[in-house]
mmCIF file of C-alpha atoms in Angstrom:
data_model
loop_
_atom_site.group_PDB
_atom_site.id
_atom_site.type_symbol
_atom_site.label_atom_id
_atom_site.label_comp_id
_atom_site.label_asym_id
_atom_site.label_seq_id
_atom_site.Cartn_x
_atom_site.Cartn_y
_atom_site.Cartn_z
ATOM 1 C CA LEU A 1 5.294 16.433 20.961
ATOM 2 C CA SER A 2 8.250 14.695 19.274
ATOM 3 C CA THR A 3 11.844 13.731 19.939
ATOM 4 C CA PHE A 4 12.693 14.907 16.409
ATOM 5 C CA PRO A 5 13.105 18.557 15.402
ATOM 6 C CA SER A 6 11.045 19.889 12.523
ATOM 7 C CA ILE A 7 12.554 20.815 9.170
ATOM 8 C CA PRO A 8 11.354 23.169 6.430
ATOM 9 C CA THR A 9 9.857 21.837 3.213
ATOM 10 C CA ALA A 10 9.661 23.219 -0.304
ATOM 11 C CA VAL A 11 6.379 24.895 0.730
ATOM 12 C CA ASP A 12 6.547 27.958 2.965
ATOM 13 C CA GLY A 13 5.025 27.361 6.393
ATOM 14 C CA VAL A 14 4.862 23.563 6.038
ATOM 15 C CA ARG A 15 7.324 21.602 8.148
ATOM 16 C CA PHE A 16 8.102 17.888 8.355
ATOM 17 C CA SER A 17 9.863 15.775 10.946
ATOM 18 C CA ALA A 18 13.649 15.526 10.643
ATOM 19 C CA GLY A 19 14.657 12.460 8.680
ATOM 20 C CA LEU A 20 12.237 13.203 5.841
ATOM 21 C CA GLU A 21 14.452 15.672 4.003
ATOM 22 C CA ASN A 22 13.872 14.132 0.575
ATOM 23 C CA LEU A 23 10.097 14.096 0.961
ATOM 24 C CA ALA A 24 10.280 17.673 2.234
ATOM 25 C CA SER A 25 12.070 18.655 -0.974
ATOM 26 C CA VAL A 26 9.165 17.436 -3.157
ATOM 27 C CA MET A 27 6.312 18.761 -1.012
ATOM 28 C CA ASP A 28 5.805 21.499 -3.622
ATOM 29 C CA ARG A 29 4.567 18.736 -5.947
ATOM 30 C CA GLY A 30 2.127 17.210 -3.463
ATOM 31 C CA THR A 31 -0.945 17.671 -1.302
ATOM 32 C CA LEU A 32 -0.854 16.980 2.443
ATOM 33 C CA VAL A 33 -4.112 15.812 4.029
ATOM 34 C CA ARG A 34 -3.740 16.513 7.743
ATOM 35 C CA GLY A 35 -7.198 15.538 8.941
ATOM 36 C CA MET A 36 -7.344 11.862 7.972
ATOM 37 C CA GLN A 37 -9.731 10.015 10.306
ATOM 38 C CA ALA A 38 -9.802 6.237 10.543
ATOM 39 C CA ALA A 39 -13.140 4.521 11.087
ATOM 40 C CA ASP A 40 -14.563 3.647 14.493
ATOM 41 C CA LEU A 41 -14.365 -0.153 14.400
ATOM 42 C CA GLY A 42 -14.506 -0.781 18.139
ATOM 43 C CA PHE A 43 -11.113 -2.197 19.050
ATOM 44 C CA ILE A 44 -8.357 -0.320 17.217
ATOM 45 C CA LEU A 45 -6.420 -3.187 15.648
ATOM 46 C CA HIS A 46 -4.018 -3.160 12.706
ATOM 47 C CA SER A 47 -5.643 -5.997 10.769
ATOM 48 C CA ARG A 48 -9.194 -4.644 11.118
ATOM 49 C CA HIS A 49 -8.208 -1.143 10.064
ATOM 50 C CA GLN A 50 -6.024 -2.413 7.230
ATOM 51 C CA PHE A 51 -9.059 -4.325 5.949
ATOM 52 C CA ASN A 52 -11.143 -1.148 6.188
ATOM 53 C CA TRP A 53 -8.476 0.994 4.521
ATOM 54 C CA HIS A 54 -8.014 -1.365 1.580
ATOM 55 C CA THR A 55 -11.665 -2.306 0.958
ATOM 56 C CA GLY A 56 -13.670 0.583 2.419
ATOM 57 C CA TYR A 57 -15.758 -1.883 4.431
ATOM 58 C CA VAL A 58 -15.853 -3.101 8.034
ATOM 59 C CA PRO A 59 -14.808 -6.721 8.622
ATOM 60 C CA PRO A 60 -16.256 -9.256 8.526
ATOM 61 C CA GLN A 61 -18.485 -9.002 5.459
ATOM 62 C CA THR A 62 -21.056 -11.533 4.269
ATOM 63 C CA VAL A 63 -19.393 -11.399 0.845
ATOM 64 C CA ALA A 64 -15.686 -11.174 0.047
ATOM 65 C CA ALA A 65 -14.967 -7.447 -0.273
ATOM 66 C CA PRO A 66 -12.579 -6.543 -3.113
ATOM 67 C CA HIS A 67 -9.340 -4.660 -2.529
ATOM 68 C CA LEU A 68 -9.114 -1.118 -3.895
ATOM 69 C CA GLY A 69 -6.727 -2.410 -6.568
ATOM 70 C CA ALA A 70 -9.151 -5.131 -7.643
ATOM 71 C CA TRP A 71 -11.869 -2.545 -8.222
ATOM 72 C CA MET A 72 -9.389 -0.643 -10.424
ATOM 73 C CA ALA A 73 -8.497 -3.805 -12.311
ATOM 74 C CA ARG A 74 -12.151 -4.705 -12.912
ATOM 75 C CA THR A 75 -13.374 -1.224 -13.764
ATOM 76 C CA ARG A 76 -10.443 0.319 -15.622
ATOM 77 C CA GLY A 77 -8.318 -2.671 -16.607
ATOM 78 C CA PRO A 78 -4.629 -2.613 -17.555
ATOM 79 C CA LEU A 79 -3.179 -0.147 -20.030
ATOM 80 C CA ASP A 80 -1.236 -3.073 -21.525
ATOM 81 C CA PRO A 81 -3.282 -6.297 -21.916
ATOM 82 C CA ALA A 82 -0.204 -8.400 -21.063
ATOM 83 C CA MET A 83 0.490 -6.515 -17.834
ATOM 84 C CA PRO A 84 -1.307 -7.400 -14.575
ATOM 85 C CA ALA A 85 -3.657 -4.559 -13.688
ATOM 86 C CA PHE A 86 -3.172 -4.958 -9.900
ATOM 87 C CA ILE A 87 0.323 -5.609 -8.527
ATOM 88 C CA ASN A 88 1.163 -5.895 -4.826
ATOM 89 C CA ILE A 89 4.831 -5.458 -3.850
ATOM 90 C CA GLY A 90 6.612 -6.189 -0.573
ATOM 91 C CA GLN A 91 4.212 -8.257 1.554
ATOM 92 C CA ARG A 92 4.509 -11.940 2.475
ATOM 93 C CA PHE A 93 1.530 -13.942 3.676
ATOM 94 C CA ASP A 94 3.224 -16.874 5.387
ATOM 95 C CA LEU A 95 4.136 -15.217 8.684
ATOM 96 C CA GLY A 96 2.716 -12.785 11.219
ATOM 97 C CA GLU A 97 -0.971 -12.122 10.602
ATOM 98 C CA GLY A 98 -0.870 -13.537 7.094
ATOM 99 C CA GLU A 99 -4.411 -14.898 7.090
ATOM 100 C CA GLU A 100 -5.795 -11.520 8.155
ATOM 101 C CA LEU A 101 -3.862 -9.864 5.324
ATOM 102 C CA LYS A 102 -5.159 -12.376 2.782
ATOM 103 C CA ALA A 103 -8.710 -11.415 3.770
ATOM 104 C CA PHE A 104 -8.386 -8.053 2.014
ATOM 105 C CA THR A 105 -5.548 -8.653 -0.460
ATOM 106 C CA THR A 106 -7.985 -10.248 -2.852
ATOM 107 C CA ALA A 107 -10.391 -9.522 -5.669
ATOM 108 C CA GLY A 108 -13.199 -10.966 -3.571
ATOM 109 C CA PHE A 109 -16.410 -11.539 -5.491
ATOM 110 C CA LEU A 110 -14.992 -9.837 -8.604
ATOM 111 C CA GLY A 111 -13.072 -12.997 -9.497
ATOM 112 C CA SER A 112 -9.498 -14.313 -9.488
ATOM 113 C CA GLU A 113 -8.533 -12.564 -12.725
ATOM 114 C CA TYR A 114 -8.742 -9.192 -10.947
ATOM 115 C CA GLY A 115 -6.729 -10.264 -7.913
ATOM 116 C CA PRO A 116 -3.211 -9.104 -7.066
ATOM 117 C CA PHE A 117 -0.026 -10.236 -8.728
ATOM 118 C CA ASN A 118 2.042 -10.590 -5.545
ATOM 119 C CA VAL A 119 5.774 -9.809 -5.539
ATOM 120 C CA ALA A 120 7.203 -10.249 -2.039
ATOM 121 C CA PHE A 121 10.814 -9.471 -2.977
ATOM 122 C CA PRO A 122 11.188 -6.860 -5.741
ATOM 123 C CA GLU A 123 14.777 -7.825 -6.564
ATOM 124 C CA GLN A 124 13.415 -11.249 -7.590
ATOM 125 C CA ALA A 125 10.417 -9.953 -9.559
ATOM 126 C CA ALA A 126 11.877 -11.081 -12.887
ATOM 127 C CA ASP A 127 11.863 -14.697 -11.666
ATOM 128 C CA ALA A 128 8.081 -14.535 -11.297
ATOM 129 C CA VAL A 129 7.582 -13.784 -14.999
ATOM 130 C CA ARG A 130 10.238 -16.114 -16.372
ATOM 131 C CA PRO A 131 9.553 -19.801 -17.147
ATOM 132 C CA PRO A 132 11.649 -22.163 -14.998
ATOM 133 C CA ALA A 133 14.900 -23.395 -16.512
ATOM 134 C CA GLY A 134 14.346 -26.436 -18.704
ATOM 135 C CA MET A 135 10.625 -25.801 -19.133
ATOM 136 C CA SER A 136 9.949 -26.470 -22.816
ATOM 137 C CA PRO A 137 6.749 -25.162 -24.456
ATOM 138 C CA GLY A 138 5.402 -28.703 -24.750
ATOM 139 C CA ARG A 139 6.044 -29.495 -21.093
ATOM 140 C CA PHE A 140 4.432 -26.216 -20.129
ATOM 141 C CA GLU A 141 1.303 -27.061 -22.131
ATOM 142 C CA ASN A 142 1.121 -30.497 -20.496
ATOM 143 C CA ARG A 143 1.277 -28.926 -17.049
ATOM 144 C CA ASP A 144 -1.443 -26.472 -17.963
ATOM 145 C CA ALA A 145 -3.712 -29.284 -19.165
ATOM 146 C CA PHE A 146 -3.048 -31.253 -15.975
ATOM 147 C CA TYR A 147 -3.845 -28.192 -13.859
ATOM 148 C CA ARG A 148 -7.199 -27.823 -15.581
ATOM 149 C CA LYS A 149 -8.015 -31.451 -14.766
ATOM 150 C CA LEU A 150 -7.101 -30.854 -11.122
ATOM 151 C CA LEU A 151 -9.319 -27.773 -11.100
ATOM 152 C CA GLU A 152 -12.301 -29.773 -12.324
ATOM 153 C CA ALA A 153 -11.781 -32.300 -9.511
ATOM 154 C CA SER A 154 -11.255 -29.644 -6.820
ATOM 155 C CA PRO A 155 -13.967 -28.293 -4.464
ATOM 156 C CA LEU A 156 -14.088 -25.147 -6.620
ATOM 157 C CA GLY A 157 -14.554 -27.252 -9.742
ATOM 158 C CA ARG A 158 -17.301 -29.333 -8.144
ATOM 159 C CA ASP A 159 -19.150 -26.719 -6.114
ATOM 160 C CA GLY A 160 -18.035 -23.315 -7.390
ATOM 161 C CA SER A 161 -20.013 -21.176 -9.788
ATOM 162 C CA GLY A 162 -19.271 -21.124 -13.472
ATOM 163 C CA TYR A 163 -18.083 -17.538 -13.120
ATOM 164 C CA GLN A 164 -15.554 -18.475 -10.405
ATOM 165 C CA LYS A 165 -14.054 -21.259 -12.501
ATOM 166 C CA GLU A 166 -13.948 -19.162 -15.658
ATOM 167 C CA SER A 167 -12.350 -16.247 -13.804
ATOM 168 C CA LEU A 168 -9.637 -18.507 -12.390
ATOM 169 C CA LEU A 169 -8.893 -19.895 -15.851
ATOM 170 C CA ARG A 170 -8.741 -16.378 -17.273
ATOM 171 C CA ALA A 171 -6.253 -15.507 -14.523
ATOM 172 C CA MET A 172 -4.101 -18.440 -15.664
ATOM 173 C CA ASP A 173 -4.372 -17.320 -19.283
ATOM 174 C CA ASN A 174 -3.296 -13.813 -18.278
ATOM 175 C CA ALA A 175 -0.243 -15.232 -16.495
ATOM 176 C CA HIS A 176 0.705 -17.296 -19.558
ATOM 177 C CA ARG A 177 0.378 -14.217 -21.765
ATOM 178 C CA LEU A 178 2.759 -12.257 -19.531
ATOM 179 C CA LEU A 179 5.404 -15.019 -19.607
ATOM 180 C CA SER A 180 5.784 -14.648 -23.375
ATOM 181 C CA SER A 181 5.326 -10.879 -23.577
ATOM 182 C CA PRO A 182 8.051 -8.218 -23.961
ATOM 183 C CA SER A 183 6.240 -6.416 -21.115
ATOM 184 C CA ALA A 184 7.811 -8.909 -18.693
ATOM 185 C CA LYS A 185 11.062 -6.933 -18.980
ATOM 186 C CA ALA A 186 9.511 -4.268 -16.749
ATOM 187 C CA PHE A 187 9.881 -6.701 -13.828
ATOM 188 C CA ASP A 188 13.650 -7.043 -14.337
ATOM 189 C CA LEU A 189 15.472 -4.513 -12.160
ATOM 190 C CA ALA A 190 18.799 -5.640 -13.633
ATOM 191 C CA LEU A 191 17.843 -3.654 -16.738
ATOM 192 C CA GLU A 192 17.764 -0.412 -14.735
ATOM 193 C CA PRO A 193 20.972 1.700 -14.777
ATOM 194 C CA LEU A 194 22.927 1.180 -11.546
ATOM 195 C CA ASP A 195 23.142 4.890 -10.749
ATOM 196 C CA ARG A 196 19.349 5.195 -11.032
ATOM 197 C CA THR A 197 18.782 2.142 -8.827
ATOM 198 C CA ARG A 198 21.009 3.647 -6.132
ATOM 199 C CA LYS A 199 18.832 6.743 -6.011
ATOM 200 C CA TYR A 200 16.126 4.461 -4.619
ATOM 201 C CA PHE A 201 18.487 2.384 -2.470
ATOM 202 C CA PRO A 202 21.979 3.920 -2.098
ATOM 203 C CA ALA A 203 23.544 0.727 -0.671
ATOM 204 C CA PHE A 204 22.422 -1.434 -3.594
ATOM 205 C CA GLU A 205 24.891 -3.884 -5.110
ATOM 206 C CA PRO A 206 24.083 -6.131 -8.082
ATOM 207 C CA GLY A 207 23.042 -9.602 -6.972
ATOM 208 C CA MET A 208 21.634 -8.488 -3.612
ATOM 209 C CA ARG A 209 18.795 -10.630 -2.227
ATOM 210 C CA PHE A 210 16.572 -9.894 0.754
ATOM 211 C CA ASP A 211 14.773 -13.188 1.278
ATOM 212 C CA ALA A 212 17.293 -14.670 3.743
ATOM 213 C CA PRO A 213 16.669 -12.634 6.942
ATOM 214 C CA ARG A 214 13.482 -13.989 8.500
ATOM 215 C CA ASP A 215 14.177 -13.462 12.217
ATOM 216 C CA ARG A 216 11.177 -11.464 13.506
ATOM 217 C CA PHE A 217 13.237 -9.576 16.051
ATOM 218 C CA GLY A 218 16.630 -9.524 14.363
ATOM 219 C CA ALA A 219 18.286 -6.325 13.186
ATOM 220 C CA LYS A 220 18.978 -7.864 9.780
ATOM 221 C CA TYR A 221 15.274 -7.955 8.971
ATOM 222 C CA GLU A 222 14.741 -4.214 9.372
ATOM 223 C CA GLU A 223 18.002 -3.479 7.573
ATOM 224 C CA SER A 224 16.782 -5.566 4.643
ATOM 225 C CA MET A 225 13.472 -3.696 4.570
ATOM 226 C CA VAL A 226 15.263 -0.464 3.607
ATOM 227 C CA GLY A 227 16.380 -2.161 0.413
ATOM 228 C CA ARG A 228 13.136 -4.029 -0.209
ATOM 229 C CA PHE A 229 10.980 -0.913 -0.021
ATOM 230 C CA GLY A 230 13.423 1.167 -2.052
ATOM 231 C CA LEU A 231 13.591 -1.384 -4.850
ATOM 232 C CA GLY A 232 9.827 -1.826 -4.549
ATOM 233 C CA CYS A 233 9.330 1.843 -5.414
ATOM 234 C CA LEU A 234 11.712 1.503 -8.361
ATOM 235 C CA LEU A 235 9.824 -1.567 -9.566
ATOM 236 C CA ALA A 236 6.560 0.360 -9.194
ATOM 237 C CA ARG A 237 7.879 3.095 -11.480
ATOM 238 C CA ARG A 238 8.918 0.560 -14.121
ATOM 239 C CA LEU A 239 5.556 -1.219 -13.938
ATOM 240 C CA CYS A 240 3.701 2.089 -14.141
ATOM 241 C CA GLU A 241 5.599 2.923 -17.326
ATOM 242 C CA ALA A 242 4.760 -0.530 -18.695
ATOM 243 C CA GLY A 243 1.000 -0.142 -18.217
ATOM 244 C CA ALA A 244 0.066 -1.542 -14.801
ATOM 245 C CA ARG A 245 -3.071 0.154 -13.477
ATOM 246 C CA PHE A 246 -2.745 -0.154 -9.670
ATOM 247 C CA ILE A 247 0.461 -0.843 -7.730
ATOM 248 C CA GLU A 248 0.804 -1.073 -3.968
ATOM 249 C CA VAL A 249 4.243 -1.003 -2.333
ATOM 250 C CA THR A 250 4.233 -1.856 1.362
ATOM 251 C CA THR A 251 6.866 -1.781 4.082
ATOM 252 C CA GLU A 252 5.443 -5.206 5.040
ATOM 253 C CA TYR A 253 3.231 -5.620 8.068
ATOM 254 C CA ILE A 254 4.479 -8.058 10.705
ATOM 255 C CA PRO A 255 3.365 -7.543 14.331
ATOM 256 C CA PHE A 256 5.900 -5.575 16.396
ATOM 257 C CA LEU A 257 8.150 -4.831 13.426
ATOM 258 C CA ASN A 258 8.535 -1.792 11.170
ATOM 259 C CA TRP A 259 5.837 0.803 11.952
ATOM 260 C CA ASP A 260 4.384 -1.286 14.791
ATOM 261 C CA THR A 261 6.459 0.746 17.260
ATOM 262 C CA HIS A 262 5.709 -0.387 20.791
ATOM 263 C CA GLU A 263 9.233 0.243 22.090
ATOM 264 C CA ASN A 264 12.435 2.109 21.210
ATOM 265 C CA GLY A 265 10.351 4.432 19.102
ATOM 266 C CA HIS A 266 12.965 7.102 18.462
ATOM 267 C CA ALA A 267 15.590 4.682 17.158
ATOM 268 C CA ARG A 268 12.987 2.684 15.228
ATOM 269 C CA LEU A 269 11.632 5.772 13.491
ATOM 270 C CA VAL A 270 15.110 6.814 12.403
ATOM 271 C CA GLY A 271 15.226 3.560 10.441
ATOM 272 C CA MET A 272 11.644 3.766 9.188
ATOM 273 C CA LYS A 273 12.162 7.271 7.854
ATOM 274 C CA GLN A 274 15.316 6.116 6.115
ATOM 275 C CA MET A 275 13.279 3.316 4.553
ATOM 276 C CA ILE A 276 10.642 5.549 2.936
ATOM 277 C CA ASP A 277 12.212 9.001 2.521
ATOM 278 C CA ALA A 278 14.494 8.663 -0.503
ATOM 279 C CA PRO A 279 12.476 6.022 -2.431
ATOM 280 C CA ILE A 280 9.125 7.832 -2.372
ATOM 281 C CA ALA A 281 10.716 11.177 -3.193
ATOM 282 C CA GLN A 282 12.676 9.623 -6.066
ATOM 283 C CA LEU A 283 9.539 7.938 -7.390
ATOM 284 C CA VAL A 284 7.810 11.328 -7.458
ATOM 285 C CA ARG A 285 10.798 12.950 -9.199
ATOM 286 C CA ASP A 286 11.066 10.189 -11.797
ATOM 287 C CA LEU A 287 7.364 10.264 -12.613
ATOM 288 C CA ASP A 288 7.473 14.048 -12.896
ATOM 289 C CA GLU A 289 10.553 14.032 -15.136
ATOM 290 C CA ARG A 290 8.951 11.428 -17.413
ATOM 291 C CA GLY A 291 5.705 13.373 -17.718
ATOM 292 C CA LEU A 292 3.759 10.671 -15.878
ATOM 293 C CA LEU A 293 2.979 12.352 -12.561
ATOM 294 C CA ASP A 294 -0.079 14.285 -13.699
ATOM 295 C CA ARG A 295 -1.772 11.055 -14.805
ATOM 296 C CA THR A 296 -0.444 8.903 -11.953
ATOM 297 C CA LEU A 297 -1.710 9.278 -8.386
ATOM 298 C CA VAL A 298 0.803 8.446 -5.633
ATOM 299 C CA VAL A 299 -0.779 7.884 -2.197
ATOM 300 C CA VAL A 300 1.371 7.646 0.952
ATOM 301 C CA ALA A 301 -0.728 6.429 3.880
ATOM 302 C CA SER A 302 -1.160 4.032 6.803
ATOM 303 C CA GLU A 303 -4.218 2.525 8.476
ATOM 304 C CA PHE A 304 -4.132 4.872 11.513
ATOM 305 C CA SER A 305 -1.736 6.976 13.570
ATOM 306 C CA ARG A 306 -0.600 6.921 17.209
ATOM 307 C CA ASP A 307 -0.994 8.895 20.410
ATOM 308 C CA MET A 308 1.496 9.005 23.270
ATOM 309 C CA MET A 309 1.156 6.783 26.305
ATOM 310 C CA LEU A 310 3.371 4.938 28.751
ATOM 311 C CA GLU A 311 1.248 1.844 29.257
ATOM 312 C CA GLY A 312 -2.341 0.722 28.887
ATOM 313 C CA LYS A 313 -4.628 -1.054 26.445
ATOM 314 C CA PRO A 314 -5.503 0.225 22.954
ATOM 315 C CA GLU A 315 -9.257 -0.062 23.511
ATOM 316 C CA LYS A 316 -9.237 2.311 26.491
ATOM 317 C CA ALA A 317 -10.032 5.993 26.153
ATOM 318 C CA VAL A 318 -7.172 8.506 26.364
ATOM 319 C CA LYS A 319 -8.246 9.575 29.853
ATOM 320 C CA ASP A 320 -7.854 5.994 31.102
ATOM 321 C CA GLN A 321 -4.289 5.603 29.893
ATOM 322 C CA VAL A 322 -1.128 6.227 31.888
ATOM 323 C CA VAL A 323 0.243 9.052 29.787
ATOM 324 C CA VAL A 324 3.621 10.611 29.324
ATOM 325 C CA PRO A 325 4.061 14.395 29.649
ATOM 326 C CA THR A 326 3.093 16.565 26.698
ATOM 327 C CA VAL A 327 6.770 17.373 26.219
ATOM 328 C CA ILE A 328 8.830 14.205 25.865
ATOM 329 C CA ASN A 329 12.083 14.576 27.777
ATOM 330 C CA ASP A 330 13.150 10.938 27.662
ATOM 331 C CA GLU A 331 13.511 9.074 24.370
ATOM 332 C CA LYS A 332 12.451 5.801 26.001
ATOM 333 C CA PHE A 333 8.878 7.115 26.176
ATOM 334 C CA TYR A 334 8.746 7.716 22.424
ATOM 335 C CA GLY A 335 7.292 4.638 20.813
ATOM 336 C CA MET A 336 5.087 3.400 23.649
ATOM 337 C CA HIS A 337 2.129 4.659 21.703
ATOM 338 C CA ARG A 338 -1.571 3.960 21.665
ATOM 339 C CA HIS A 339 -3.348 3.240 18.370
ATOM 340 C CA PHE A 340 -5.067 6.494 17.396
ATOM 341 C CA THR A 341 -7.828 7.108 14.843
ATOM 342 C CA ALA A 342 -8.892 10.720 15.440
ATOM 343 C CA ALA A 343 -6.267 12.268 13.152
ATOM 344 C CA GLY A 344 -3.514 11.308 10.755
ATOM 345 C CA SER A 345 -1.764 12.441 7.601
ATOM 346 C CA VAL A 346 -1.852 11.285 3.986
ATOM 347 C CA LEU A 347 0.429 12.555 1.223
ATOM 348 C CA LEU A 348 -0.864 12.713 -2.355
ATOM 349 C CA PHE A 349 1.215 13.427 -5.452
ATOM 350 C CA GLY A 350 -0.001 13.823 -9.030
ATOM 351 C CA GLY A 351 -3.299 12.512 -10.355
ATOM 352 C CA GLY A 352 -4.708 15.995 -10.826
ATOM 353 C CA MET A 353 -4.150 17.013 -7.196
ATOM 354 C CA LYS A 354 -3.043 20.495 -6.226
ATOM 355 C CA ARG A 355 0.660 21.080 -5.710
ATOM 356 C CA GLY A 356 1.992 22.481 -2.452
ATOM 357 C CA TYR A 357 -1.435 22.338 -0.794
ATOM 358 C CA VAL A 358 -2.372 21.472 2.804
ATOM 359 C CA HIS A 359 -5.899 20.330 3.707
ATOM 360 C CA GLY A 360 -7.213 20.039 7.248
ATOM 361 C CA VAL A 361 -6.164 21.169 10.716
ATOM 362 C CA THR A 362 -5.419 19.223 13.892
ATOM 363 C CA ALA A 363 -5.399 20.522 17.459
ATOM 364 C CA ASP A 364 -2.084 21.845 18.762
ATOM 365 C CA GLU A 365 -2.472 20.024 22.079
ATOM 366 C CA ARG A 366 -3.055 16.372 22.915
ATOM 367 C CA PRO A 367 -4.803 14.352 21.784
ATOM 368 C CA CYS A 368 -4.330 16.392 18.573
ATOM 369 C CA ARG A 369 -7.692 15.508 17.049
ATOM 370 C CA THR A 370 -8.851 16.811 13.686
ATOM 371 C CA ILE A 371 -10.596 20.143 14.203
ATOM 372 C CA LYS A 372 -11.157 21.244 10.583
ATOM 373 C CA ASP A 373 -11.873 19.466 7.280
ATOM 374 C CA PRO A 374 -11.792 15.822 8.408
ATOM 375 C CA VAL A 375 -11.423 13.189 5.689
ATOM 376 C CA THR A 376 -12.808 9.680 6.193
ATOM 377 C CA ILE A 377 -11.624 6.486 4.509
ATOM 378 C CA SER A 378 -14.788 6.463 2.390
ATOM 379 C CA ASP A 379 -14.153 10.028 1.228
ATOM 380 C CA LEU A 380 -10.465 9.344 0.568
ATOM 381 C CA HIS A 381 -11.455 6.357 -1.556
ATOM 382 C CA ALA A 382 -14.002 8.488 -3.422
ATOM 383 C CA THR A 383 -11.223 11.014 -4.058
ATOM 384 C CA ILE A 384 -8.901 8.316 -5.418
ATOM 385 C CA TYR A 385 -11.684 6.896 -7.593
ATOM 386 C CA ARG A 386 -12.556 10.357 -8.908
ATOM 387 C CA ALA A 387 -8.951 10.763 -10.043
ATOM 388 C CA MET A 388 -9.431 7.474 -11.922
ATOM 389 C CA GLY A 389 -12.765 8.494 -13.441
ATOM 390 C CA ILE A 390 -14.837 6.114 -11.288
ATOM 391 C CA PRO A 391 -17.947 7.434 -9.462
ATOM 392 C CA PRO A 392 -18.262 6.585 -5.737
ATOM 393 C CA ASN A 393 -21.562 4.756 -6.276
ATOM 394 C CA HIS A 394 -20.199 2.471 -8.987
ATOM 395 C CA GLY A 395 -20.767 -1.175 -8.129
ATOM 396 C CA TYR A 396 -22.219 -4.557 -8.979
ATOM 397 C CA ASP A 397 -25.033 -6.730 -7.682
ATOM 398 C CA VAL A 398 -23.821 -9.558 -5.462
ATOM 399 C CA GLU A 399 -26.297 -12.102 -4.119
ATOM 400 C CA LYS A 400 -29.123 -9.816 -5.276
ATOM 401 C CA ARG A 401 -27.870 -6.733 -3.467
ATOM 402 C CA PRO A 402 -25.639 -3.882 -4.659
ATOM 403 C CA PHE A 403 -22.012 -3.637 -3.546
ATOM 404 C CA TYR A 404 -20.229 -0.340 -4.229
ATOM 405 C CA VAL A 405 -16.652 0.883 -4.560
ATOM 406 C CA THR A 406 -17.191 3.079 -1.484
ATOM 407 C CA SER A 407 -19.142 2.049 1.591
ATOM 408 C CA ASP A 408 -22.815 1.905 0.540
ATOM 409 C CA GLY A 409 -21.880 4.164 -2.384
ATOM 410 C CA LYS A 410 -21.854 7.202 -0.084
ATOM 411 C CA GLY A 411 -18.218 8.294 -0.314
ATOM 412 C CA LYS A 412 -17.713 11.927 -1.326
ATOM 413 C CA ALA A 413 -14.613 13.053 -3.179
ATOM 414 C CA VAL A 414 -12.758 15.928 -1.512
ATOM 415 C CA ARG A 415 -12.955 18.331 -4.432
ATOM 416 C CA GLU A 416 -10.756 20.927 -2.714
ATOM 417 C CA LEU A 417 -7.778 18.621 -3.286
ATOM 418 C CA PHE A 418 -8.046 18.789 -7.071
ATOM 419 C CA ALA A 419 -6.302 21.466 -9.102
#
């Protein structure tokens, strides 16, 4: 069912796809969930399922649903009061389906102070927590006072609730606190030893920047993503050590790029595996060596998986597609794949999870659906929240009705995953 051979892992009987040798070497420290099932949302679309994955709810909602990280920020808070509790690394919002991504990359009704601190380019993260050159303390204070006047005259200032305005001002205060805090050094990758940085991105050279390539279909973009994701994982480790509560590192979603493999799938996946293999494995090793893995949960996941097809429309049933043979003999067929929700895999490391454990079974023949121990998004979220000490029915009243961290508060943690 693949154009790649399988390779052994550090766990007997568990095999990965070739190209994931580093991840295979740390499988003895992780749990593999094989029966991940995405929600039935009608049309199987990236943006809708990304919304569902990150919030636990089906779009659209009558209230702004908070991101998983915002719930963590509101409920658990940062370990260091100067450090943002929720940090999002690697995603831009000014191209592709940026507006759809903004819909769930938010604190929603929880308030601006619990929203994400966005870092699109990890190699430039230090610039985001450093006052601009020539910005004196007095000039900075004048700008802050002027901003507050603008806020009062804005639609939010005129028509927003007191809570919304106060939350936005608290978010500004939090940002000011970080600018003058020693914790800001965690954002500076130049402080990391070069040999350690190259374990996350072997081709790294000091002074590298990845913000220049913007061509949607150019090879330079995907080449740059190898470095961006690798340095993103390194930045995540530094921020974790500094007291951030929730960090998301993404390979950046742009239609028809990265994992959105609608053509040349074999060649594309060679590059995608290169992008994630060494950085994630090195993150796991570093956290383990520093004694942080047991109290840090690393989740490797996507919004859904794929099933083979030659042509057709995502909303059609498998039987209505023009399919390729079960055995793929021509690499050109690999990558012309239908969006698939009936099975998928999630890797979990640390956070009290078992080590070297596999949960769930999928069918050996197409369409390879989950046949034992399925795990839904709601249950996966409940599992993540349980690792953080948050019950699945925790929530707040919004517009006189309860809103929970899992859908309707009914998520159930998969207790078999915990050691």
